[in-house]
Amino acid sequence: MPELLITHFDLTGHRTDGDTLHLHFEEKLNTPREFSSSLIIAYGFHKEITIQDFPVRGKKVFLHIKRRRWLNKQSKQVVQRDWNLVAQGTRMTAEFAAFLKALGQY
């Protein structure tokens, strides 16, 4: 698994549909460091995103990720961490996209 997921997300479930493995993650309830100077509280989740990752034992792998929203109690603004989970222009992890791009050069 990408280190970002292991560090900042909890695995909340998994299922297998034929040749496809689905892994479900939710962002941990740790207050983001970038907002440590503000009073923020957890404020639900964004819509779940689904991205493709490296195959595992011949199975396609899809990561279902729910990111947290936070409410700044002073400004009443909803804030979030800036995650770079998805490679630009794809629906797969940046690491998997880089791997496939490298394969295409041969």
Short mmCIF file of N, CA and C in Angstrom, two decimals:
data_model
loop_
_atom_site.label_atom_id
_atom_site.label_comp_id
_atom_site.label_asym_id
_atom_site.label_seq_id
_atom_site.Cartn_x
_atom_site.Cartn_y
_atom_site.Cartn_z
N MET A 1 0.83 -1.18 0.00
CA MET A 1 0.00 0.00 0.00
C MET A 1 0.88 1.25 0.00
N PRO A 2 0.39 2.31 -0.64
CA PRO A 2 1.15 3.56 -0.58
C PRO A 2 1.31 4.03 0.87
N GLU A 3 2.49 4.53 1.19
CA GLU A 3 2.78 4.95 2.57
C GLU A 3 1.79 6.00 3.06
N LEU A 4 1.34 6.88 2.17
CA LEU A 4 0.37 7.92 2.54
C LEU A 4 -0.89 7.28 3.12
N LEU A 5 -1.36 6.21 2.53
CA LEU A 5 -2.56 5.55 3.04
C LEU A 5 -2.32 4.91 4.39
N ILE A 6 -1.21 4.25 4.55
CA ILE A 6 -0.90 3.57 5.80
C ILE A 6 -0.78 4.57 6.95
N THR A 7 -0.18 5.72 6.68
CA THR A 7 0.07 6.72 7.71
C THR A 7 -1.17 7.52 8.09
N HIS A 8 -1.98 7.91 7.12
CA HIS A 8 -3.06 8.87 7.37
C HIS A 8 -4.47 8.31 7.26
N PHE A 9 -4.61 7.04 6.90
CA PHE A 9 -5.93 6.47 6.70
C PHE A 9 -6.05 5.13 7.42
N ASP A 10 -7.29 4.81 7.83
CA ASP A 10 -7.60 3.52 8.43
C ASP A 10 -8.29 2.65 7.39
N LEU A 11 -7.92 1.38 7.34
CA LEU A 11 -8.62 0.42 6.49
C LEU A 11 -9.91 0.06 7.21
N THR A 12 -11.05 0.37 6.61
CA THR A 12 -12.34 0.15 7.26
C THR A 12 -13.09 -1.05 6.71
N GLY A 13 -12.63 -1.60 5.59
CA GLY A 13 -13.29 -2.77 5.04
C GLY A 13 -12.65 -3.22 3.75
N HIS A 14 -13.02 -4.41 3.33
CA HIS A 14 -12.52 -4.96 2.06
C HIS A 14 -13.53 -5.97 1.55
N ARG A 15 -13.51 -6.19 0.25
CA ARG A 15 -14.35 -7.23 -0.36
C ARG A 15 -13.71 -7.64 -1.68
N THR A 16 -14.04 -8.86 -2.11
CA THR A 16 -13.55 -9.37 -3.38
C THR A 16 -14.74 -9.68 -4.26
N ASP A 17 -14.72 -9.14 -5.48
CA ASP A 17 -15.73 -9.42 -6.50
C ASP A 17 -15.04 -10.08 -7.68
N GLY A 18 -15.06 -11.40 -7.72
CA GLY A 18 -14.40 -12.12 -8.82
C GLY A 18 -12.92 -11.83 -8.85
N ASP A 19 -12.46 -11.14 -9.90
CA ASP A 19 -11.02 -10.84 -10.04
C ASP A 19 -10.68 -9.43 -9.58
N THR A 20 -11.54 -8.82 -8.74
CA THR A 20 -11.32 -7.45 -8.27
C THR A 20 -11.36 -7.39 -6.75
N LEU A 21 -10.35 -6.72 -6.18
CA LEU A 21 -10.26 -6.51 -4.73
C LEU A 21 -10.58 -5.04 -4.45
N HIS A 22 -11.52 -4.80 -3.54
CA HIS A 22 -11.91 -3.44 -3.14
C HIS A 22 -11.46 -3.21 -1.70
N LEU A 23 -10.68 -2.16 -1.49
CA LEU A 23 -10.21 -1.79 -0.15
C LEU A 23 -10.80 -0.42 0.20
N HIS A 24 -11.41 -0.31 1.38
CA HIS A 24 -12.06 0.93 1.80
C HIS A 24 -11.25 1.60 2.91
N PHE A 25 -10.97 2.89 2.73
CA PHE A 25 -10.18 3.66 3.68
C PHE A 25 -10.91 4.93 4.10
N GLU A 26 -10.72 5.33 5.37
CA GLU A 26 -11.21 6.62 5.87
C GLU A 26 -10.03 7.35 6.50
N GLU A 27 -9.98 8.66 6.26
CA GLU A 27 -8.91 9.48 6.85
C GLU A 27 -9.02 9.44 8.37
N LYS A 28 -7.89 9.30 9.04
CA LYS A 28 -7.87 9.26 10.50
C LYS A 28 -8.34 10.59 11.08
N LEU A 29 -8.73 10.55 12.34
CA LEU A 29 -9.28 11.72 13.02
C LEU A 29 -8.18 12.57 13.66
N ASN A 30 -6.99 12.57 13.10
CA ASN A 30 -5.88 13.39 13.59
C ASN A 30 -6.00 14.80 13.01
N THR A 31 -5.92 15.81 13.87
CA THR A 31 -6.00 17.19 13.41
C THR A 31 -4.82 17.50 12.49
N PRO A 32 -5.09 18.06 11.30
CA PRO A 32 -3.99 18.38 10.37
C PRO A 32 -3.03 19.41 10.96
N ARG A 33 -1.73 19.16 10.81
CA ARG A 33 -0.72 20.09 11.33
C ARG A 33 -0.82 21.47 10.71
N GLU A 34 -1.22 21.52 9.42
CA GLU A 34 -1.29 22.82 8.75
C GLU A 34 -2.36 23.75 9.34
N PHE A 35 -3.25 23.18 10.17
CA PHE A 35 -4.30 24.00 10.80
C PHE A 35 -4.14 24.03 12.32
N SER A 36 -2.96 23.71 12.81
CA SER A 36 -2.74 23.63 14.26
C SER A 36 -2.90 24.97 14.97
N SER A 37 -2.75 26.08 14.25
CA SER A 37 -2.90 27.40 14.88
C SER A 37 -4.36 27.83 14.96
N SER A 38 -5.27 27.05 14.37
CA SER A 38 -6.70 27.37 14.38
C SER A 38 -7.46 26.35 15.20
N LEU A 39 -8.63 26.73 15.64
CA LEU A 39 -9.51 25.81 16.35
C LEU A 39 -10.40 25.14 15.31
N ILE A 40 -10.11 23.87 15.02
CA ILE A 40 -10.91 23.15 14.01
C ILE A 40 -11.49 21.89 14.63
N ILE A 41 -12.62 21.45 14.06
CA ILE A 41 -13.26 20.21 14.50
C ILE A 41 -13.59 19.38 13.26
N ALA A 42 -13.67 18.06 13.45
CA ALA A 42 -14.06 17.18 12.35
C ALA A 42 -15.47 17.55 11.91
N TYR A 43 -15.69 17.54 10.58
CA TYR A 43 -16.95 18.01 10.03
C TYR A 43 -17.45 17.07 8.93
N GLY A 44 -17.33 15.76 9.15
CA GLY A 44 -17.81 14.79 8.18
C GLY A 44 -16.77 14.45 7.13
N PHE A 45 -17.26 13.87 6.03
CA PHE A 45 -16.38 13.40 4.96
C PHE A 45 -16.78 14.00 3.62
N HIS A 46 -15.80 14.06 2.72
CA HIS A 46 -16.07 14.36 1.32
C HIS A 46 -16.68 13.12 0.68
N LYS A 47 -17.17 13.27 -0.54
CA LYS A 47 -17.66 12.13 -1.29
C LYS A 47 -16.50 11.17 -1.52
N GLU A 48 -16.77 9.88 -1.40
CA GLU A 48 -15.74 8.86 -1.59
C GLU A 48 -15.20 8.89 -3.01
N ILE A 49 -13.88 8.74 -3.13
CA ILE A 49 -13.27 8.62 -4.45
C ILE A 49 -12.78 7.19 -4.62
N THR A 50 -12.74 6.73 -5.85
CA THR A 50 -12.26 5.38 -6.15
C THR A 50 -11.12 5.50 -7.15
N ILE A 51 -9.99 4.90 -6.80
CA ILE A 51 -8.82 4.93 -7.68
C ILE A 51 -8.26 3.52 -7.82
N GLN A 52 -7.60 3.27 -8.92
CA GLN A 52 -7.00 1.95 -9.17
C GLN A 52 -5.55 1.95 -8.71
N ASP A 53 -5.12 0.84 -8.14
CA ASP A 53 -3.75 0.70 -7.66
C ASP A 53 -3.13 -0.55 -8.30
N PHE A 54 -1.91 -0.87 -7.91
CA PHE A 54 -1.20 -2.03 -8.45
C PHE A 54 -2.03 -3.30 -8.26
N PRO A 55 -2.03 -4.19 -9.24
CA PRO A 55 -2.71 -5.49 -9.08
C PRO A 55 -2.03 -6.31 -7.98
N VAL A 56 -2.81 -7.14 -7.32
CA VAL A 56 -2.29 -8.02 -6.27
C VAL A 56 -2.70 -9.45 -6.60
N ARG A 57 -1.72 -10.31 -6.79
CA ARG A 57 -1.96 -11.73 -7.09
C ARG A 57 -2.98 -11.93 -8.20
N GLY A 58 -2.82 -11.16 -9.27
CA GLY A 58 -3.67 -11.30 -10.44
C GLY A 58 -5.03 -10.64 -10.32
N LYS A 59 -5.28 -9.93 -9.23
CA LYS A 59 -6.55 -9.24 -9.04
C LYS A 59 -6.38 -7.74 -9.23
N LYS A 60 -7.36 -7.11 -9.89
CA LYS A 60 -7.37 -5.65 -9.97
C LYS A 60 -7.64 -5.12 -8.58
N VAL A 61 -7.04 -3.99 -8.23
CA VAL A 61 -7.22 -3.40 -6.90
C VAL A 61 -7.79 -2.00 -7.05
N PHE A 62 -8.90 -1.75 -6.34
CA PHE A 62 -9.51 -0.43 -6.31
C PHE A 62 -9.52 0.05 -4.87
N LEU A 63 -9.04 1.26 -4.67
CA LEU A 63 -9.02 1.89 -3.35
C LEU A 63 -10.18 2.86 -3.28
N HIS A 64 -11.03 2.68 -2.28
CA HIS A 64 -12.18 3.57 -2.04
C HIS A 64 -11.80 4.43 -0.84
N ILE A 65 -11.63 5.73 -1.08
CA ILE A 65 -11.04 6.61 -0.08
C ILE A 65 -12.02 7.72 0.31
N LYS A 66 -12.21 7.86 1.64
CA LYS A 66 -13.04 8.94 2.16
C LYS A 66 -12.14 9.90 2.93
N ARG A 67 -12.09 11.15 2.45
CA ARG A 67 -11.28 12.18 3.10
C ARG A 67 -12.15 13.00 4.04
N ARG A 68 -11.56 13.44 5.13
CA ARG A 68 -12.29 14.24 6.12
C ARG A 68 -12.38 15.70 5.71
N ARG A 69 -13.43 16.32 6.21
CA ARG A 69 -13.56 17.78 6.16
C ARG A 69 -13.44 18.27 7.59
N TRP A 70 -12.96 19.48 7.73
CA TRP A 70 -12.78 20.09 9.05
C TRP A 70 -13.46 21.45 9.04
N LEU A 71 -14.02 21.86 10.16
CA LEU A 71 -14.66 23.17 10.28
C LEU A 71 -13.79 24.05 11.16
N ASN A 72 -13.38 25.21 10.62
CA ASN A 72 -12.66 26.21 11.40
C ASN A 72 -13.71 26.94 12.23
N LYS A 73 -13.68 26.76 13.54
CA LYS A 73 -14.73 27.31 14.42
C LYS A 73 -14.71 28.84 14.46
N GLN A 74 -13.55 29.45 14.19
CA GLN A 74 -13.47 30.89 14.24
C GLN A 74 -14.01 31.52 12.96
N SER A 75 -13.57 31.02 11.81
CA SER A 75 -13.97 31.62 10.54
C SER A 75 -15.21 30.96 9.94
N LYS A 76 -15.63 29.82 10.50
CA LYS A 76 -16.79 29.05 9.99
C LYS A 76 -16.55 28.52 8.58
N GLN A 77 -15.30 28.40 8.15
CA GLN A 77 -14.96 27.86 6.84
C GLN A 77 -14.64 26.38 6.95
N VAL A 78 -15.04 25.63 5.93
CA VAL A 78 -14.70 24.21 5.85
C VAL A 78 -13.32 24.11 5.20
N VAL A 79 -12.41 23.37 5.85
CA VAL A 79 -11.05 23.22 5.35
C VAL A 79 -10.75 21.73 5.19
N GLN A 80 -9.69 21.43 4.46
CA GLN A 80 -9.28 20.05 4.22
C GLN A 80 -7.79 20.00 3.98
N ARG A 81 -7.22 18.80 4.16
CA ARG A 81 -5.83 18.60 3.80
C ARG A 81 -5.72 18.60 2.28
N ASP A 82 -4.55 18.92 1.77
CA ASP A 82 -4.30 18.87 0.34
C ASP A 82 -3.60 17.55 0.03
N TRP A 83 -4.38 16.57 -0.40
CA TRP A 83 -3.83 15.26 -0.72
C TRP A 83 -3.58 15.17 -2.21
N ASN A 84 -2.48 14.57 -2.58
CA ASN A 84 -2.19 14.27 -3.98
C ASN A 84 -2.30 12.77 -4.16
N LEU A 85 -3.53 12.25 -4.07
CA LEU A 85 -3.75 10.81 -4.11
C LEU A 85 -3.83 10.26 -5.53
N VAL A 86 -4.33 11.07 -6.44
CA VAL A 86 -4.62 10.58 -7.78
C VAL A 86 -3.68 11.24 -8.78
N ALA A 87 -3.10 10.45 -9.67
CA ALA A 87 -2.24 11.01 -10.72
C ALA A 87 -3.09 11.89 -11.64
N GLN A 88 -2.56 13.01 -12.03
CA GLN A 88 -3.27 13.97 -12.87
C GLN A 88 -3.80 13.31 -14.14
N GLY A 89 -5.09 13.46 -14.41
CA GLY A 89 -5.69 12.94 -15.63
C GLY A 89 -5.99 11.46 -15.60
N THR A 90 -5.89 10.81 -14.43
CA THR A 90 -6.15 9.37 -14.33
C THR A 90 -7.08 9.11 -13.15
N ARG A 91 -7.44 7.86 -12.97
CA ARG A 91 -8.18 7.42 -11.79
C ARG A 91 -7.38 6.32 -11.09
N MET A 92 -6.04 6.50 -11.06
CA MET A 92 -5.19 5.52 -10.40
C MET A 92 -4.18 6.28 -9.54
N THR A 93 -3.56 5.57 -8.60
CA THR A 93 -2.60 6.24 -7.74
C THR A 93 -1.43 6.77 -8.56
N ALA A 94 -0.79 7.80 -8.06
CA ALA A 94 0.34 8.40 -8.76
C ALA A 94 1.47 7.39 -8.94
N GLU A 95 1.69 6.53 -7.93
CA GLU A 95 2.75 5.52 -8.04
C GLU A 95 2.45 4.52 -9.15
N PHE A 96 1.19 4.07 -9.23
CA PHE A 96 0.81 3.10 -10.25
C PHE A 96 0.89 3.74 -11.64
N ALA A 97 0.47 4.99 -11.77
CA ALA A 97 0.55 5.69 -13.06
C ALA A 97 2.00 5.83 -13.50
N ALA A 98 2.91 6.15 -12.57
CA ALA A 98 4.33 6.28 -12.91
C ALA A 98 4.90 4.93 -13.36
N PHE A 99 4.50 3.86 -12.70
CA PHE A 99 4.93 2.52 -13.07
C PHE A 99 4.49 2.18 -14.50
N LEU A 100 3.21 2.43 -14.80
CA LEU A 100 2.70 2.13 -16.15
C LEU A 100 3.36 3.02 -17.20
N LYS A 101 3.63 4.26 -16.85
CA LYS A 101 4.30 5.18 -17.78
C LYS A 101 5.71 4.66 -18.09
N ALA A 102 6.41 4.19 -17.08
CA ALA A 102 7.76 3.66 -17.28
C ALA A 102 7.72 2.40 -18.16
N LEU A 103 6.72 1.57 -17.99
CA LEU A 103 6.60 0.37 -18.82
C LEU A 103 6.36 0.74 -20.28
N GLY A 104 5.62 1.80 -20.52
CA GLY A 104 5.31 2.22 -21.88
C GLY A 104 6.50 2.72 -22.65
N GLN A 105 7.60 3.06 -21.97
CA GLN A 105 8.79 3.59 -22.64
C GLN A 105 9.66 2.49 -23.23
N TYR A 106 9.37 1.23 -22.96
CA TYR A 106 10.19 0.12 -23.46
C TYR A 106 9.57 -0.50 -24.66
#
